Amino acid sequence: DVKVTQSSRYLVKRTGEKVFLECVQDMDHENMFWYRQDPGLGLRLIYFSYDVKMKEKGDIPEGYSVSREKKERFSLILESASTNQTSMYLCASSLRGAFYEQYFGPGTRLTVT
Amino acid sequence: AQSVAQPEDQVNVAEGNPLTVKCTYSVSGNPYLFWYVQYPNRGLQFLLKYITGDNLVKGSYGFEAEFNKSQTSFHLKKPSALVSDSALYFCAVAPLNSGYSTLTFGKGTMLLVSP
């Protein structure tokens, strides 16, 4: 079974802190994704990566950056956390190709106070 | 740009009754279509997808969905609902010729199955 793991289930940070969210997949998938999920807004794509060191902006990249130094690992960075970044963050991975399903991690619920 | 509409925020159904969760989409050209389910405090799980071929697609846990190109719809169905089907359901679309594998998700529909 494909497994996608995220470094924390729950995280509480203060405004202005630098926050790292890490995601690891074990199925040698080329593609990795970071989404945020907010009630009534569904899932919105923040960034995705289709290869090591490659990244593309999604729909809401402002305030976020990403890093993919190894194929299995994709990190989301909040350079200076703000309260409007309080959300559920979901990581996913997939094989290359739009017809392949994405596999999701359990999510990280981030609260910024 | 592609979009997905899930017109119902919540669907209520009694256990044993058939259920339908609606999804319509907008995309240039032909679509790839997906349904995912999210149980409380969990990530999303893949249910089924339409790529090409038969318009009726069968997936996990007894769910199926019908692709209707003329109505640009991909409604999720199950003949007999279970209380354990209560969850948040997301429809998603990707264009057939998309260079990258990005999906556009709907806002989600909460399905509540009462005993």
Coordinates of C-alpha atoms in Angstrom, one line a residue:
Chain A
D1 CA 0.0 0.0 0.0
V2 CA 1.1 3.5 -0.7
K3 CA 1.9 5.4 2.4
V4 CA 2.1 9.2 2.7
T5 CA 3.2 10.4 6.2
Q6 CA 3.2 13.9 7.5
S7 CA 5.5 15.1 10.3
S8 CA 2.8 16.3 12.7
R9 CA -0.9 15.8 13.2
Y10 CA -1.3 18.9 15.2
L11 CA 0.9 22.0 15.4
V12 CA 0.5 25.2 17.3
K13 CA 2.8 28.1 16.4
R14 CA 3.0 31.8 17.1
T15 CA 2.6 34.6 14.6
G16 CA 5.9 35.4 12.9
E17 CA 7.5 32.0 13.5
K18 CA 9.0 30.0 10.7
V19 CA 7.1 26.7 10.3
F20 CA 8.2 23.5 8.5
L21 CA 5.7 20.8 7.5
E22 CA 7.2 17.7 6.1
C23 CA 5.8 15.0 3.9
V24 CA 7.3 11.6 3.0
Q25 CA 6.0 9.0 0.5
D26 CA 7.3 5.5 0.1
M27 CA 6.1 4.6 -3.4
D28 CA 8.6 6.4 -5.6
H29 CA 6.0 8.8 -6.9
E30 CA 7.2 11.6 -9.2
N31 CA 4.5 14.1 -8.2
M32 CA 3.9 15.6 -4.8
F33 CA 1.4 18.2 -3.7
W34 CA 0.6 20.5 -0.8
Y35 CA -3.0 21.6 -0.2
R36 CA -4.8 23.5 2.4
Q37 CA -8.3 22.6 3.4
D38 CA -10.7 25.1 4.9
P39 CA -14.4 24.6 5.7
G40 CA -16.6 25.7 2.7
L41 CA -13.6 26.2 0.5
G42 CA -12.6 22.6 -0.2
L43 CA -9.0 21.8 -1.1
R44 CA -6.8 24.5 -2.6
L45 CA -3.5 23.7 -4.2
I46 CA -0.5 25.6 -2.7
Y47 CA 2.4 24.1 -4.5
F48 CA 3.3 20.9 -6.4
S49 CA 6.5 19.3 -7.5
Y50 CA 6.9 16.9 -10.5
D51 CA 10.5 16.0 -9.9
V52 CA 13.4 16.6 -7.4
K53 CA 14.2 20.3 -7.1
M54 CA 11.3 21.2 -9.4
K55 CA 8.3 23.1 -8.1
E56 CA 5.3 24.9 -9.5
K57 CA 2.9 27.3 -7.9
G58 CA -0.6 26.3 -7.3
D59 CA -3.6 28.5 -6.7
I60 CA -2.6 30.0 -3.4
P61 CA 1.2 30.1 -3.1
E62 CA 1.5 33.5 -1.3
G63 CA 3.1 33.2 2.1
Y64 CA 4.4 29.7 1.4
S65 CA 7.5 28.1 -0.1
V66 CA 8.5 24.5 -0.7
S67 CA 11.5 22.3 -1.0
R68 CA 12.1 19.0 -2.6
E69 CA 15.7 17.8 -2.3
K70 CA 14.9 14.1 -2.4
K71 CA 12.2 12.3 -4.4
E72 CA 10.4 10.9 -1.4
R73 CA 10.3 14.1 0.7
F74 CA 8.4 17.4 0.1
S75 CA 8.5 20.2 2.6
L76 CA 6.1 23.2 3.0
I77 CA 7.6 26.2 4.6
L78 CA 5.7 29.2 6.2
E79 CA 8.4 31.8 6.3
S80 CA 6.5 34.0 8.8
A81 CA 3.3 32.4 10.0
S82 CA 0.2 34.5 10.2
T83 CA -3.2 33.8 11.8
N84 CA -4.8 33.5 8.4
Q85 CA -2.6 30.4 7.7
T86 CA -4.4 28.5 10.5
S87 CA -5.8 25.5 8.5
M88 CA -5.6 21.8 7.7
Y89 CA -2.6 21.0 5.5
L90 CA -2.7 17.9 3.3
C91 CA 0.1 16.4 1.4
A92 CA -0.4 14.0 -1.5
S93 CA 1.6 12.1 -4.1
S94 CA 1.0 10.4 -7.4
L95 CA 2.6 8.9 -10.4
R96 CA 3.2 11.3 -13.3
G97 CA 0.1 11.6 -15.4
A98 CA -3.2 13.4 -14.8
F99 CA -5.1 10.0 -14.9
Y100 CA -3.4 8.7 -11.8
E101 CA -5.1 9.1 -8.4
Q102 CA -3.4 11.0 -5.7
Y103 CA -2.6 9.4 -2.3
F104 CA -3.0 11.7 0.7
G105 CA -1.4 11.9 4.1
P106 CA -3.4 12.2 7.3
G107 CA -3.1 16.0 7.4
T108 CA -1.5 18.5 9.8
R109 CA -3.9 20.8 11.6
L110 CA -1.9 24.0 12.1
T111 CA -3.0 26.7 14.5
V112 CA -1.2 30.1 14.4
T113 CA -1.9 32.2 17.5
Chain B
A1 CA -9.5 27.0 -16.4
Q2 CA -11.4 24.0 -15.0
S3 CA -13.9 24.1 -12.2
V4 CA -16.0 21.7 -10.2
A5 CA -19.4 22.4 -8.6
Q6 CA -20.9 20.3 -5.8
P7 CA -24.3 22.0 -5.4
E8 CA -25.2 20.4 -2.1
D9 CA -23.3 21.2 1.1
Q10 CA -25.0 18.3 2.8
V11 CA -27.0 15.2 1.8
N12 CA -29.1 13.3 4.3
V13 CA -30.2 9.8 3.7
A14 CA -31.6 6.9 5.8
E15 CA -29.6 3.7 6.0
G16 CA -30.6 1.2 3.3
N17 CA -31.9 3.9 0.9
P18 CA -30.0 4.8 -2.3
L19 CA -27.8 7.9 -2.2
T20 CA -26.6 10.3 -4.8
V21 CA -24.0 13.0 -4.4
K22 CA -24.0 15.5 -7.3
C23 CA -21.0 16.9 -9.2
T24 CA -20.8 19.0 -12.3
Y25 CA -17.6 20.1 -14.0
S26 CA -16.3 22.6 -16.5
V27 CA -13.1 21.9 -18.4
S28 CA -11.6 22.4 -21.9
G29 CA -11.8 19.2 -23.8
N30 CA -12.3 15.8 -22.2
P31 CA -11.9 15.3 -18.5
Y32 CA -10.4 12.9 -16.1
L33 CA -12.9 12.8 -13.1
F34 CA -12.3 11.5 -9.6
W35 CA -14.2 11.0 -6.3
Y36 CA -12.5 11.1 -3.0
V37 CA -13.8 10.5 0.5
Q38 CA -12.6 12.0 3.8
Y39 CA -13.5 10.4 7.1
P40 CA -13.3 12.6 10.3
N41 CA -9.7 13.7 11.1
R42 CA -8.3 11.7 8.2
G43 CA -6.8 12.5 4.8
L44 CA -8.6 11.9 1.6
Q45 CA -9.1 8.4 0.2
F46 CA -9.5 7.7 -3.5
L47 CA -12.9 6.1 -4.3
L48 CA -13.1 5.9 -8.1
K49 CA -12.2 7.6 -11.4
Y50 CA -13.4 8.0 -14.9
I51 CA -10.6 8.0 -17.6
T52 CA -12.3 6.8 -20.8
G53 CA -14.6 4.1 -21.9
D54 CA -17.7 2.9 -20.0
N55 CA -19.6 5.8 -18.6
L56 CA -20.5 3.8 -15.5
V57 CA -17.5 3.5 -13.2
K58 CA -17.5 1.2 -10.1
G59 CA -15.2 1.9 -7.2
S60 CA -14.5 1.1 -3.6
Y61 CA -17.1 0.3 -0.8
G62 CA -19.9 -0.3 -3.4
F63 CA -19.9 3.2 -4.8
E64 CA -20.3 4.0 -8.5
A65 CA -20.5 7.1 -10.6
E66 CA -21.9 7.9 -14.0
F67 CA -20.1 10.2 -16.5
N68 CA -22.6 12.2 -18.5
K69 CA -20.8 14.3 -21.1
S70 CA -23.8 16.2 -22.4
Q71 CA -24.7 17.3 -18.8
T72 CA -21.1 17.6 -17.7
S73 CA -21.9 15.6 -14.6
F74 CA -20.3 12.9 -12.6
H75 CA -22.7 12.0 -9.8
L76 CA -21.7 9.5 -7.1
K77 CA -24.2 6.8 -6.3
K78 CA -24.7 3.8 -4.0
P79 CA -27.8 1.6 -4.1
S80 CA -28.0 1.1 -0.3
A81 CA -26.4 3.5 2.1
L82 CA -24.6 2.5 5.3
V83 CA -24.2 4.6 8.5
S84 CA -20.4 4.1 8.0
D85 CA -20.7 5.9 4.6
S86 CA -21.1 9.2 6.6
A87 CA -18.2 11.3 5.5
L88 CA -17.1 14.3 3.4
Y89 CA -17.0 13.6 -0.3
F90 CA -15.0 15.5 -2.9
C91 CA -15.3 15.5 -6.7
A92 CA -12.2 16.5 -8.7
V93 CA -11.4 17.1 -12.4
A94 CA -8.3 17.3 -14.5
P95 CA -8.2 18.1 -18.2
L96 CA -7.2 15.2 -20.5
N97 CA -4.4 17.1 -22.0
S98 CA -3.0 18.8 -18.9
G99 CA 0.7 19.0 -18.8
Y100 CA 0.8 18.5 -15.1
S101 CA -1.2 16.2 -12.9
T102 CA -3.0 18.8 -11.0
L103 CA -6.6 18.3 -9.9
T104 CA -9.3 20.9 -9.2
F105 CA -11.5 19.9 -6.3
G106 CA -15.1 20.8 -5.5
K107 CA -15.9 22.3 -2.1
G108 CA -17.1 19.0 -0.8
T109 CA -20.5 17.5 0.2
M110 CA -21.1 16.1 3.7
L111 CA -23.1 12.9 3.6
L112 CA -25.0 11.9 6.7
V113 CA -26.6 8.5 6.8
S114 CA -29.0 8.0 9.7
P115 CA -29.8 4.6 11.3

